[in-house]
Amino acid sequence: MYITTPIYYVTDAPHIGHAYTTVIGDALARFYRLAGQETWYLTGTDEHGLKVARAAAEAGLSPQELVDDISQRYVRVWESLRISNDDFIRTTEERHRIGAKAFLQALYDNGDVYLAPYEGLYCVSCEDYYKEEDLLEGGLCPIHHRPVEHFSEDNYFFRLSKYSERLLAHIEANPEFVYPSTRRNEVIGFINQGLDDLSISRAQLEWGIPIPWDESQVTYVWVEALMNYATAVGYGYDQAQFDRRWPPTHLVGKDILRFHAVIWPAMLMAAGLELPRRVAAHGWLLVGGEKMSKTSLNQIAPDDLLGTFGVDGLRYHLLRDLSFASDGSFSWEGMVERYNADLANDFGNLVNRILNMVEQYRDGTVPARTGAEPVDVGLKNAAGEAVEALAGFADLGFNDALLGVWRLFGAANAYVEETAPWKIAKDPEQGQRLDEVLNGLLEALRVGAILISPVMPEAAAKLWDQLALPGAPDEPPYTETAVFGTFPELTVNRGAPLFPRIEAE
RNA sequence: GGCGGCGUAGCUCAGCCUGGUUAGAGCGCUCGGCUCAUAAUCGAGAGGUCGGUGGUUCAAGUCCACCCGCCGCUACCA
């Protein structure tokens, strides 16, 4: 399973919106690995184009210096969020340059590229094109209130129009190709209104990848950026790797769906490559709540949240409180509520109370069940259902799947109440029953650690350590390791609470 | 304007495609229990004219029409 995020444009510092996409991809990638599937997770940075060149000039840096700096920031943020990407592609890398040129050449050789004048209304101040209807009265630039110029240069065009029918046919034949269905409708509507050919080169720009057959032009940044998904896995220089990884599953924000669901597939058709398995577009992260409404999404850096919620708290919130397909609101209050209710109370406290009882009543060591005693089926069933719920990750149903996993913790808490170990512990004749109860609870924690590992790798690992289990919670396949059985006789070591409660100010 | 979507408990949402027991979940709230635990946990409960009107049907949150409110897409700003 080859999973990609968009490559992020380096004029933007990493913010919570980038983190949302990347955390989703990470949870998905970790899920597939946990399921035992070979998985390759790619993210990276998009580093060419006019805006970068301009930003570098403003900062008094060379473009390369600028992109080196910003791309490193992304690398560091993903490390701090425990993103498990297998590769990080930068479009200024040689492998991308080689691959992109090969890709362009393939389009050219297929007869899908031609030279034609690119005309438009151009504002010199903006250094940008406008459409007639976007201008103010009298043909003035809406930003600078200056007359725009009619501008024309020869560019290479990709015959996008040629692929309308085939794109529609593919989308019709593959209902899962564009997800969710409302976005699929938008894409179909867009194609139906007719596709124009796409300008894929720029003559007045140096910071980019030259057109292979005409080095006086560089590739239009969007077109070049899309190719990263192919060049990162060997296109044009390592066919064996490419064959092994392709095709990808693309995770994108709804704002860039069209590039991934129309332009990119058409390019792939022209290059003779298999289309992506799926292009999944998630909704926006809207900023609500008092503390954050004063600032914009762009200014919320993931670091601002890690101090209070921790990596796992942030990751859990992004996956549990938001629904992939629709927009969701992101608020400090919402995060605190969710953290306290699910992580501190339901889960963290469960871990703490169980380990505490094991230490108090059994000095940290509970004998393994012999198998002769009846296992309490309710707890075992709850674990089985939680394992089934996790499969929802494959359909991007993270919030529902997590709700399902949390039912196991609810069942374990209820089981504690029902069995009341603190009472049994006072009765020497019920020693065996106490062992059985505690063993079942430890086993529930062991299963839980496995199931949360795609979302909360840190907490999963800590819990695993506290349980003194060998190996790691994320060893595949979970469909076998997470089967509820007997917890081995180990001496647990209760650590600090996994999720200390956050007190409201 | 065209195309598409949404409006269900205080909050966030599921259910609607394939009409049919007392409309569900999580959080919040109220009451009760418990005391191993991070004032955590367990149980019970309150709370909804399912945006409005009309229609189809033995039966509509669920299908149809219209209306009101909100939102998305309608190409080259990563």
Coordinates of N, CA and C (backbone and C1' of nucleotides) in Angstrom, one line a residue, chain A residues 171-172 174-190 254 257 261 278-283 323-326 395-396, chain B residues 3-6 14-17 72-73:
Chain A
I171 N -13.8 7.2 -13.8 CA -14.5 7.5 -12.6 C -15.8 6.8 -12.4
E172 N -16.5 6.6 -13.5 CA -17.8 5.9 -13.5 C -17.5 4.4 -13.1
N174 N -15.1 3.1 -11.5 CA -14.4 2.9 -10.3 C -14.9 3.9 -9.2
P175 N -16.1 3.5 -8.6 CA -16.8 4.4 -7.7 C -15.9 4.9 -6.5
E176 N -14.9 4.1 -6.2 CA -14.0 4.4 -5.1 C -12.9 5.3 -5.4
F177 N -12.7 5.6 -6.7 CA -11.6 6.3 -7.2 C -11.5 7.7 -6.6
V178 N -12.6 8.4 -6.6 CA -12.6 9.8 -5.9 C -13.5 9.6 -4.7
Y179 N -13.0 10.0 -3.6 CA -13.7 9.8 -2.3 C -13.6 11.1 -1.6
P180 N -14.7 11.6 -0.9 CA -16.0 11.0 -0.8 C -16.9 11.3 -2.0
S181 N -18.1 10.7 -2.0 CA -18.9 10.8 -3.2 C -19.3 12.2 -3.6
T182 N -19.4 13.1 -2.6 CA -19.8 14.5 -2.9 C -18.6 15.1 -3.7
R183 N -17.4 14.8 -3.4 CA -16.3 15.3 -4.2 C -16.3 14.6 -5.6
R184 N -16.7 13.4 -5.6 CA -16.7 12.7 -6.9 C -17.7 13.4 -7.8
N185 N -18.8 13.8 -7.2 CA -19.8 14.6 -8.0 C -19.2 15.8 -8.6
E186 N -18.5 16.5 -7.7 CA -17.8 17.8 -8.2 C -16.9 17.5 -9.3
V187 N -16.1 16.5 -9.2 CA -15.2 16.2 -10.2 C -15.9 15.9 -11.6
I188 N -16.9 15.1 -11.5 CA -17.7 14.7 -12.7 C -18.2 16.0 -13.3
G189 N -18.8 16.8 -12.4 CA -19.4 18.1 -12.9 C -18.3 18.9 -13.6
F190 N -17.2 19.0 -13.0 CA -16.1 19.8 -13.6 C -15.7 19.3 -14.9
K254 N -9.5 19.1 0.2 CA -10.5 19.2 -0.8 C -10.1 20.4 -1.8
L257 N -8.2 18.9 -4.9 CA -8.7 17.7 -5.4 C -8.6 17.6 -6.9
A261 N -7.5 14.6 -9.1 CA -8.5 13.7 -9.7 C -8.8 13.9 -11.2
R278 N -6.9 5.4 -5.4 CA -7.9 6.3 -4.8 C -7.3 7.7 -4.6
V279 N -8.2 8.7 -4.8 CA -7.8 10.1 -4.4 C -8.8 10.5 -3.4
A280 N -8.4 10.6 -2.2 CA -9.3 10.9 -1.1 C -9.1 12.3 -0.6
A281 N -10.2 13.0 -0.6 CA -10.1 14.5 -0.2 C -10.8 14.7 1.1
H282 N -10.0 15.2 2.1 CA -10.6 15.4 3.4 C -11.1 16.9 3.4
G283 N -11.9 17.1 4.4 CA -12.5 18.5 4.6 C -11.5 19.4 5.3
S323 N -14.3 14.3 11.1 CA -14.7 13.3 10.1 C -14.0 13.6 8.8
F324 N -13.4 12.6 8.3 CA -12.6 12.7 7.1 C -13.3 13.6 6.0
A325 N -14.5 13.2 5.6 CA -15.1 13.7 4.5 C -15.6 15.2 4.6
S326 N -15.9 15.5 5.9 CA -16.5 16.9 6.0 C -15.6 17.8 6.8
D395 N -11.2 2.4 5.5 CA -12.1 3.2 4.8 C -12.1 4.6 5.3
L396 N -11.0 5.0 5.9 CA -10.8 6.3 6.4 C -11.9 6.7 7.5
Chain B
rC3 P -29.0 22.8 -12.7 O5' -27.8 22.0 -12.1 C5' -27.0 21.0 -12.9 C4' -25.8 20.6 -12.2 C3' -26.0 20.0 -10.8 O3' -26.5 18.7 -10.8 C1' -24.2 21.5 -10.7
rG4 P -27.5 18.2 -9.6 O5' -26.5 18.2 -8.3 C5' -25.5 17.2 -8.3 C4' -24.6 17.5 -7.1 C3' -25.3 17.4 -5.7 O3' -25.5 16.1 -5.3 C1' -23.8 19.2 -5.8
rG5 P -26.8 15.9 -4.2 O5' -26.2 16.4 -2.8 C5' -25.1 15.8 -2.2 C4' -24.5 16.7 -1.1 C3' -25.5 16.9 0.1 O3' -25.6 15.8 0.9 C1' -24.4 18.9 -0.5
rC6 P -27.0 15.6 1.8 O5' -26.8 16.7 3.0 C5' -25.7 16.6 3.9 C4' -25.6 17.9 4.7 C3' -26.8 18.2 5.5 O3' -26.8 17.5 6.8 C1' -26.2 20.2 4.4
rA14 P -23.0 13.1 10.0 O5' -23.6 11.7 10.6 C5' -22.7 10.6 10.8 C4' -23.4 9.4 11.3 C3' -24.6 8.8 10.5 O3' -24.2 8.1 9.4 C1' -25.0 8.7 12.9
rG15 P -25.1 8.1 8.1 O5' -26.5 7.4 8.7 C5' -26.6 6.0 8.9 C4' -27.9 5.7 9.5 C3' -29.1 6.0 8.6 O3' -29.4 4.8 7.8 C1' -29.5 7.0 10.7
rC16 P -29.2 4.9 6.2 O5' -30.4 5.8 5.7 C5' -31.8 5.3 5.8 C4' -32.6 6.5 5.2 C3' -32.4 6.7 3.7 O3' -33.6 6.4 3.0 C1' -32.1 8.7 5.0
rC17 P -33.8 5.1 2.2 O5' -32.8 5.1 1.0 C5' -33.0 6.0 0.0 C4' -31.8 5.8 -1.0 C3' -31.7 4.4 -1.6 O3' -32.5 4.4 -2.8 C1' -29.6 5.1 -0.8
rG72 P -18.3 27.9 1.2 O5' -18.2 26.5 0.3 C5' -17.4 25.4 0.8 C4' -17.5 24.3 -0.2 C3' -17.1 24.6 -1.6 O3' -15.7 24.6 -1.8 C1' -19.1 23.4 -1.6
rC73 P -15.0 25.5 -2.9 O5' -15.4 24.8 -4.2 C5' -14.9 23.6 -4.6 C4' -15.5 23.1 -5.9 C3' -15.4 24.1 -7.0 O3' -14.1 24.1 -7.6 C1' -17.6 23.3 -6.9

